[in-house]
């Protein structure tokens, strides 16, 4: 097999994971990233289920992740005056994860670990993006770039540029929002300089009327990590309820912060300190929660991995799906050697059953996060209090865990094979 030339677009989670495995298969890999440097913003993300399986196959990865775990011991749901309603602890067991995962790591740290593991094997080009792709009849794709990277022919182009992938729009000749389904909420993530948790490693979450969710998590450096979520259920007259958020988003970071501040005004609890911190922070990231559902993950020799192909939205599985997808794609391409279309088909066949399960949010989780009314909050608090009490009683009540279904799904259910990564010597 001659050496495959592969272009990967996006250097967050899916991109570097794909780069790792394609390099292992002996391919010639280039990764481009739209931003001028690796993006390190974001809060805790979970590695669960199939993500844990793939992490354990990467040399030294689990150790690196364990060294960088977010320090949170659990999460407490509190009332406006700070009194706890329910406490969710970690289980202390990676195979038996609770609502708080054993592998919670700051997104920027995970991205950095993956970048460090691959930067000597593959070429990273920052501040670059694709402007056009010309598919040839026998497969290879000629790619033009925006900022001066020379036009190049690739055997395979892998889009890992997130839920609103522009590369997907170019490759599938569709609009950016085609195949994107809104979950009717958005979230903002940022750090603040004040330690509102006063040294505690237990995170705190608070919800108030209007579907507003606020959470503060600890950080080893003494600052706090804040997550805000704002729910916007569709009404009879308005379906596209997150449009104002997207418009503020387009208008730039200051407009977006102002939009968030207006939405959370009057929340109570620690909102005033959080707002001060948000206005001053430099690592602000906010995005609408969406799912991506594609009829097909590839077109010719162009293929989607991670959020670009199957964003999971509120399932909390996005990162794990991205890691598993990158591994399965590289493994199937390596296995089918001379026949790329057979490899792409095998990737699709492996992903479909996983997506069918893991793209499904656990029932009621989004409404449970942030009810709209005072009565809804009251009911939710009682249910959550009950669930956490029962879960603390252990395996005898594991059927309660089953209610949350996919969030706890073990990986053994899905076939994540060990591939032969033989490196071809001919070229
Ligand atoms: C800065 C940032 C912060 C995040 N914070 C959180 C968080 O706190 N909690 C959470 O649950 N999820 C967060 N996410 C999303 C989370 O990383 C993903 O849902 C998941 O890990 C799957 O990752 P992905 O690699 O498929 O896509 P993403 O993580 O969305 O990464 C896409 C990458 O592609 C780059 N890119 C975008 N467009 C182009 C283009 N046209 N050309 C080249 N490169 C492009 C982006 O800059 C980014 O690096 C964040 C994502 C980013 C980029
Ligand atoms: C690898 O890819 C780079 C960039 O596309 C190219 O310049 C180089 O010639 C390729 N190397 C081989 C061995 O194909
Ligand atoms: C959670 O952990 C804390 C301290 O580690 C402990 O006091 C508490 O009882 C635990 N709660 C549950 C529900 O297991
Ligand atoms: C490649 O695989 C496809 C689908 O699996 C098959 O139809 C085709 O005949 C194969 N091509 C070659 C050259 O083997």
XYZ file of C-alpha atoms and ligand atoms in Angstrom:
522
model
C 0.000 0.000 0.000
C 1.396 3.383 -0.852
C 1.396 5.894 1.961
C -2.019 7.542 2.333
C -2.087 11.338 2.388
C -4.697 12.418 4.891
C -6.025 15.864 5.783
C -7.736 16.285 9.158
C -9.661 19.519 9.779
C -9.953 20.675 13.423
C -7.568 20.242 16.366
C -9.863 19.791 19.387
C -10.694 16.195 20.439
C -11.761 14.237 17.341
C -8.948 15.668 15.162
C -5.942 14.778 17.353
C -7.421 11.333 18.177
C -7.796 10.582 14.456
C -4.263 11.931 13.865
C -2.888 9.579 16.537
C -4.419 6.456 14.987
C -3.778 7.338 11.336
C -0.125 8.032 12.210
C -0.003 4.638 13.904
C -1.239 3.109 10.637
C 1.663 4.798 8.842
C -0.319 7.477 6.991
C 1.041 10.920 6.131
C -1.176 13.183 8.237
C -1.724 16.947 8.172
C -4.047 18.595 10.731
C -5.310 22.119 10.120
C -6.992 24.308 12.771
C -8.892 27.529 12.189
C -7.584 29.223 15.340
C -4.004 30.547 15.592
C -3.202 28.167 18.456
C -4.611 25.171 20.294
C -7.858 26.220 21.997
C -7.762 25.601 25.719
C -11.097 27.065 26.854
C -13.962 24.949 28.168
C -14.926 23.229 31.377
C -15.138 19.647 32.543
C -15.946 17.059 29.922
C -16.450 13.361 30.576
C -14.737 10.359 29.093
C -17.229 7.505 29.383
C -18.116 4.140 27.887
C -16.553 3.693 24.407
C -14.355 6.735 25.120
C -12.742 4.898 28.047
C -12.121 1.840 25.808
C -10.291 3.967 23.241
C -8.364 5.985 25.843
C -6.999 2.715 27.270
C -5.653 1.701 23.847
C -3.570 4.892 23.482
C -0.031 4.602 24.876
C 0.218 6.438 28.204
C -3.086 8.202 27.725
C -4.964 6.951 30.801
C -2.005 7.901 33.031
C -1.857 11.365 31.444
C -5.598 11.831 31.920
C -5.426 10.660 35.545
C -2.653 13.183 36.232
C -4.894 15.946 34.888
C -8.327 15.067 36.271
C -10.574 17.929 37.246
C -10.432 18.004 41.050
C -14.171 17.902 41.611
C -15.313 15.344 44.215
C -18.953 15.544 43.296
C -21.793 17.939 42.690
C -24.277 19.452 45.072
C -27.590 20.905 44.037
C -28.271 23.886 46.309
C -31.075 26.297 47.177
C -30.766 30.052 46.694
C -29.400 30.455 50.215
C -26.751 27.760 49.619
C -28.388 24.907 51.561
C -27.898 21.573 49.736
C -30.841 19.683 48.214
C -28.997 16.634 46.855
C -25.397 15.471 46.627
C -23.956 13.374 43.825
C -20.588 11.816 44.648
C -18.219 10.065 42.291
C -18.503 6.296 42.573
C -14.732 5.793 42.747
C -15.111 3.109 40.092
C -14.555 3.769 36.395
C -16.743 0.833 35.313
C -19.669 2.006 37.440
C -19.973 5.689 36.679
C -22.553 7.930 38.265
C -23.844 11.267 37.002
C -20.390 12.593 37.862
C -17.847 10.663 35.757
C -14.542 9.211 37.055
C -12.781 10.720 34.061
C -13.762 14.365 34.271
C -11.064 16.499 32.775
C -10.942 20.098 31.586
C -11.444 20.094 27.834
C -8.336 22.195 27.231
C -6.190 19.718 29.194
C -7.513 16.762 27.188
C -6.909 18.562 23.922
C -3.371 19.468 25.035
C -2.580 15.850 26.056
C -3.686 14.603 22.634
C -1.786 17.316 20.816
C 1.416 16.512 22.743
C 1.006 12.811 21.935
C 0.812 13.498 18.191
C 2.766 16.656 17.421
C 5.983 14.791 16.508
C 4.248 12.325 14.159
C 1.928 14.624 12.232
C 2.056 18.135 10.816
C -0.157 20.716 12.556
C -1.010 23.886 10.633
C -2.784 26.572 12.697
C -4.758 29.537 11.415
C -5.915 27.650 8.338
C -9.156 26.387 6.844
C -10.550 24.728 3.726
C -12.191 26.902 1.053
C -12.905 24.309 -1.657
C -12.712 20.575 -2.360
C -12.614 19.055 -5.831
C -13.510 15.367 -5.846
C -11.917 13.283 -8.588
C -13.637 10.246 -10.123
C -11.151 7.763 -8.660
C -11.380 9.249 -5.176
C -8.575 11.638 -4.198
C -9.664 15.174 -3.334
C -7.872 18.384 -4.316
C -8.155 20.894 -1.475
C -7.770 24.689 -1.553
C -6.975 26.619 1.621
C -7.761 30.129 2.868
C -4.481 31.356 4.347
C -1.721 30.229 2.041
C -1.309 26.495 2.658
C -0.624 25.154 -0.862
C -3.396 23.393 -2.813
C -2.828 19.664 -2.214
C -4.286 16.322 -3.300
C -5.365 14.055 -0.402
C -6.512 10.430 -0.472
C -8.857 11.168 2.400
C -10.224 14.353 4.012
C -11.547 13.999 7.586
C -13.742 16.825 8.952
C -13.388 17.163 12.744
C -14.430 20.806 12.944
C -17.367 20.525 15.310
C -21.167 20.585 15.200
C -21.412 23.594 12.905
C -18.692 22.280 10.592
C -18.071 24.504 7.589
C -16.020 21.748 6.023
C -19.088 19.485 6.164
C -21.067 22.155 4.292
C -18.382 22.261 1.582
C -17.964 18.474 1.372
C -21.660 17.621 1.301
C -22.581 20.737 -0.655
C -25.171 21.824 1.916
C -25.797 24.723 4.307
C -23.948 24.867 7.643
C -27.190 24.337 9.613
C -28.477 21.461 7.474
C -28.594 18.218 9.529
C -28.281 20.259 12.746
C -31.091 19.854 15.298
C -31.360 22.376 18.115
C -31.803 21.063 21.657
C -33.350 24.421 22.577
C -30.714 25.465 25.040
C -27.329 27.091 25.084
C -24.474 27.033 27.546
C -21.635 29.373 28.482
C -18.368 28.240 30.102
C -15.728 30.467 31.700
C -13.355 30.833 34.652
C -13.622 33.483 37.337
C -10.855 34.687 39.638
C -12.814 34.501 42.922
C -13.088 31.209 44.752
C -16.801 31.207 45.511
C -16.509 27.627 46.797
C -14.057 28.746 49.499
C -11.638 25.890 48.916
C -14.228 23.119 48.705
C -13.795 20.504 45.970
C -17.529 19.813 45.836
C -19.113 21.643 42.888
C -22.376 23.505 43.370
C -25.324 23.829 41.035
C -28.395 26.002 41.331
C -31.474 26.379 39.161
C -34.049 29.121 39.093
C -37.241 29.967 37.240
C -37.121 30.595 33.504
C -35.046 27.495 32.834
C -31.775 28.911 34.132
C -29.021 26.658 35.469
C -25.838 27.933 37.148
C -22.944 25.800 38.362
C -19.576 26.489 39.945
C -16.768 23.965 39.871
C -13.373 23.975 41.612
C -10.027 24.418 39.860
C -6.660 23.472 41.403
C -5.328 26.990 40.817
C -7.943 28.534 43.122
C -10.102 30.097 40.467
C -13.582 28.746 39.775
C -15.044 27.301 36.584
C -18.578 28.414 35.828
C -21.198 26.792 33.620
C -24.444 28.571 32.750
C -27.255 26.892 30.862
C -30.320 28.575 29.490
C -33.315 26.523 28.338
C -35.636 27.819 25.602
C -38.469 25.363 24.960
C -40.221 25.978 21.627
C -43.713 27.500 21.709
C -46.660 27.280 19.315
C -45.559 30.421 17.529
C -41.783 30.239 17.872
C -39.754 27.142 17.099
C -36.315 28.663 16.578
C -35.997 29.894 20.154
C -32.202 30.106 20.247
C -31.940 32.553 17.339
C -31.282 35.608 19.586
C -28.367 33.715 21.129
C -26.907 32.879 17.712
C -27.283 36.496 16.607
C -25.489 37.779 19.712
C -22.849 35.145 19.057
C -22.217 36.517 15.565
C -21.936 40.065 16.931
C -18.829 39.203 18.932
C -17.738 38.308 22.425
C -18.878 41.519 24.186
C -22.354 41.343 22.669
C -22.556 37.693 23.629
C -21.533 38.326 27.255
C -24.149 41.090 27.444
C -26.782 38.723 26.068
C -25.883 36.118 28.700
C -25.918 38.731 31.481
C -29.379 39.975 30.472
C -30.721 36.449 30.437
C -29.388 35.626 33.922
C -30.204 38.970 35.551
C -32.107 38.426 38.792
C -31.107 34.771 39.158
C -30.173 35.191 42.802
C -27.716 32.839 44.560
C -24.133 33.809 43.523
C -25.149 35.434 40.236
C -23.783 38.907 41.014
C -20.246 37.651 41.705
C -20.439 35.322 38.721
C -21.490 38.182 36.451
C -18.559 40.333 37.567
C -16.207 37.446 36.877
C -17.751 36.724 33.496
C -17.389 40.309 32.273
C -13.689 40.266 33.201
C -12.779 36.776 32.014
C -10.712 36.078 28.909
C -11.516 32.387 28.479
C -15.181 32.698 27.602
C -16.794 30.032 25.406
C -20.500 29.683 24.682
C -22.428 27.558 22.263
C -25.875 26.333 21.448
C -26.475 22.680 22.245
C -27.273 20.776 19.086
C -27.358 17.285 17.728
C -26.104 16.402 14.270
C -27.815 13.595 12.356
C -26.318 12.710 8.983
C -27.903 10.242 6.556
C -24.349 9.179 5.668
C -21.009 9.913 7.346
C -19.004 10.089 4.148
C -19.216 11.242 0.556
C -16.547 9.901 -1.749
C -13.266 10.205 0.123
C -14.602 12.880 2.474
C -15.693 11.743 5.951
C -16.998 13.201 9.232
C -15.744 12.383 12.743
C -16.875 13.730 16.137
C -19.392 16.544 16.590
C -19.197 17.307 12.845
C -20.829 13.933 12.162
C -22.813 13.138 15.281
C -22.835 15.804 17.993
C -24.541 14.292 21.015
C -25.960 17.421 22.633
C -27.227 16.826 26.183
C -26.127 13.190 26.351
C -22.690 14.124 27.703
C -21.300 11.569 25.249
C -19.870 13.947 22.606
C -16.236 13.545 23.619
C -16.471 9.766 23.967
C -18.215 9.441 20.594
C -15.521 11.610 19.004
C -12.737 9.423 20.429
C -14.438 6.163 19.448
C -15.294 7.424 15.962
C -11.719 8.539 15.268
C -10.374 5.147 16.387
C -12.886 3.090 14.398
C -12.360 5.137 11.233
C -8.562 4.797 11.297
C -8.838 1.107 12.239
C -11.220 0.255 9.413
C -9.190 2.211 6.855
C -6.052 0.363 8.015
C -7.874 -2.991 7.866
C -9.264 -2.497 4.350
C -5.887 -1.249 3.119
C -6.253 -0.844 -0.645
C -9.996 -0.237 -0.637
C -10.870 3.104 0.977
C -14.586 2.930 0.197
C -14.822 -0.444 1.910
C -13.065 1.082 4.974
C -15.455 4.039 5.000
C -18.465 1.720 4.750
C -17.152 -0.409 7.635
C -16.708 2.754 9.767
C -20.312 3.727 9.062
C -21.526 0.194 9.913
C -19.644 0.215 13.235
C -20.870 3.686 14.221
C -24.585 3.275 13.495
C -25.485 0.999 16.462
C -23.343 3.109 18.812
C -25.006 6.328 17.653
C -28.458 4.782 17.913
C -27.888 4.298 21.671
C -25.517 7.040 22.718
C -27.052 9.946 20.813
C -30.227 9.439 22.837
C -30.336 11.717 25.874
C -31.292 10.034 29.154
C -35.031 10.704 29.549
C -35.941 13.929 31.264
C -32.375 15.057 31.820
C -32.645 18.389 30.037
C -35.877 19.391 31.765
C -34.506 18.094 35.062
C -31.499 20.384 34.646
C -33.521 23.558 34.563
C -37.292 23.562 34.941
C -39.160 26.681 33.848
C -41.431 27.185 36.856
C -41.154 27.243 40.629
C -43.453 24.201 40.825
C -41.268 22.323 38.281
C -38.200 23.056 40.381
C -39.922 21.787 43.504
C -40.931 18.489 41.852
C -37.490 18.062 40.289
C -35.777 18.614 43.644
C -37.835 15.885 45.291
C -37.154 13.427 42.483
C -33.430 14.160 42.455
C -33.238 13.908 46.210
C -34.913 10.495 45.968
C -32.678 9.286 43.156
C -29.437 10.298 44.875
C -30.525 8.709 48.166
C -31.387 5.471 46.426
C -28.232 5.455 44.317
C -26.142 5.862 47.459
C -27.656 2.597 48.695
C -25.732 0.736 46.040
C -26.231 -2.087 43.571
C -29.511 -3.338 45.022
C -31.052 -0.262 43.466
C -29.094 -0.279 40.222
C -32.371 -0.341 38.275
C -32.552 3.378 39.104
C -29.308 3.761 37.168
C -30.960 1.937 34.289
C -33.575 4.694 34.163
C -30.778 7.020 33.199
C -29.862 4.324 30.698
C -27.358 5.462 28.150
C -25.475 7.842 30.411
C -24.109 4.807 32.233
C -23.845 2.429 29.287
C -20.798 0.229 29.576
C -18.611 -0.194 26.520
C -18.656 -3.994 26.465
C -21.958 -3.762 24.622
C -20.238 -2.291 21.566
C -17.576 -3.979 19.519
C -14.429 -1.841 19.767
C -11.927 -4.241 18.147
C -8.144 -4.340 18.437
C -6.766 -3.514 15.014
C -3.495 -4.464 13.348
C -1.622 -1.200 12.884
C 1.078 -2.581 10.629
C 3.034 0.215 9.031
C 3.636 -0.208 5.306
C 7.246 0.073 4.209
C 6.664 0.583 0.486
C 5.616 4.028 -0.609
C -13.037 26.045 22.791
C -14.012 24.930 23.057
C -14.567 24.778 24.340
C -15.473 23.755 24.607
N -15.966 23.640 25.883
C -16.818 22.633 26.167
C -17.320 22.454 27.495
O -16.974 23.178 28.402
N -18.197 21.430 27.738
C -18.571 20.575 26.729
O -19.354 19.656 26.995
N -18.108 20.704 25.473
C -17.241 21.718 25.163
N -16.772 21.850 23.873
C -17.222 20.882 22.855
C -16.489 19.540 22.961
O -15.102 19.722 22.817
C -17.013 18.622 21.857
O -18.412 18.507 21.982
C -16.506 17.179 21.872
O -15.326 17.017 22.609
C -16.261 16.668 20.440
O -15.147 17.329 19.921
P -14.841 17.593 18.399
O -13.345 17.523 18.267
O -15.645 16.698 17.529
O -15.387 19.079 18.105
P -15.028 20.492 18.791
O -14.538 20.318 20.167
O -16.188 21.385 18.565
O -13.765 21.023 17.949
C -13.804 21.543 16.645
C -12.435 22.126 16.312
O -12.402 22.525 14.937
C -11.959 23.870 14.839
N -12.609 24.440 13.654
C -13.877 24.906 13.558
N -14.139 25.273 12.304
C -13.019 25.042 11.576
C -12.678 25.210 10.213
N -13.555 25.691 9.327
N -11.412 24.877 9.810
C -10.500 24.379 10.704
N -10.789 24.185 12.007
C -12.039 24.525 12.437
C -12.378 24.500 16.139
O -11.625 25.677 16.425
C -12.098 23.374 17.134
O -10.758 23.353 17.523
C -15.860 22.865 23.568
C -15.315 23.013 22.272
C -14.398 24.021 22.018
C -13.812 24.155 20.603
C 3.269 14.204 3.275
O 2.394 15.286 3.146
C 3.032 16.525 2.915
C 1.984 17.623 2.967
O 0.829 17.254 2.255
C 3.782 16.467 1.582
O 4.442 17.678 1.370
C 4.795 15.311 1.626
O 5.409 15.161 0.370
C 4.099 14.014 2.001
N 5.081 12.962 2.223
C 4.972 11.744 1.656
C 6.027 10.759 2.024
O 4.046 11.430 0.929
C -20.493 11.996 49.566
O -19.195 12.180 50.093
C -19.173 12.953 51.288
C -17.739 13.260 51.661
O -16.823 12.531 50.916
C -19.909 12.176 52.387
O -19.914 12.914 53.581
C -21.345 11.938 51.928
O -22.031 11.138 52.847
C -21.381 11.249 50.563
N -22.759 11.245 50.091
C -23.317 10.215 49.457
C -24.730 10.392 49.027
O -22.719 9.161 49.220
C -14.078 -2.154 -2.514
O -15.130 -2.421 -1.617
C -16.401 -2.215 -2.209
C -17.461 -2.263 -1.115
O -17.087 -3.055 -0.047
C -16.611 -3.261 -3.296
O -17.885 -3.120 -3.890
C -15.515 -3.069 -4.351
O -15.606 -4.080 -5.314
C -14.126 -3.096 -3.726
N -13.146 -2.667 -4.719
C -12.006 -3.335 -4.942
C -11.100 -2.743 -5.976
O -11.711 -4.335 -4.342
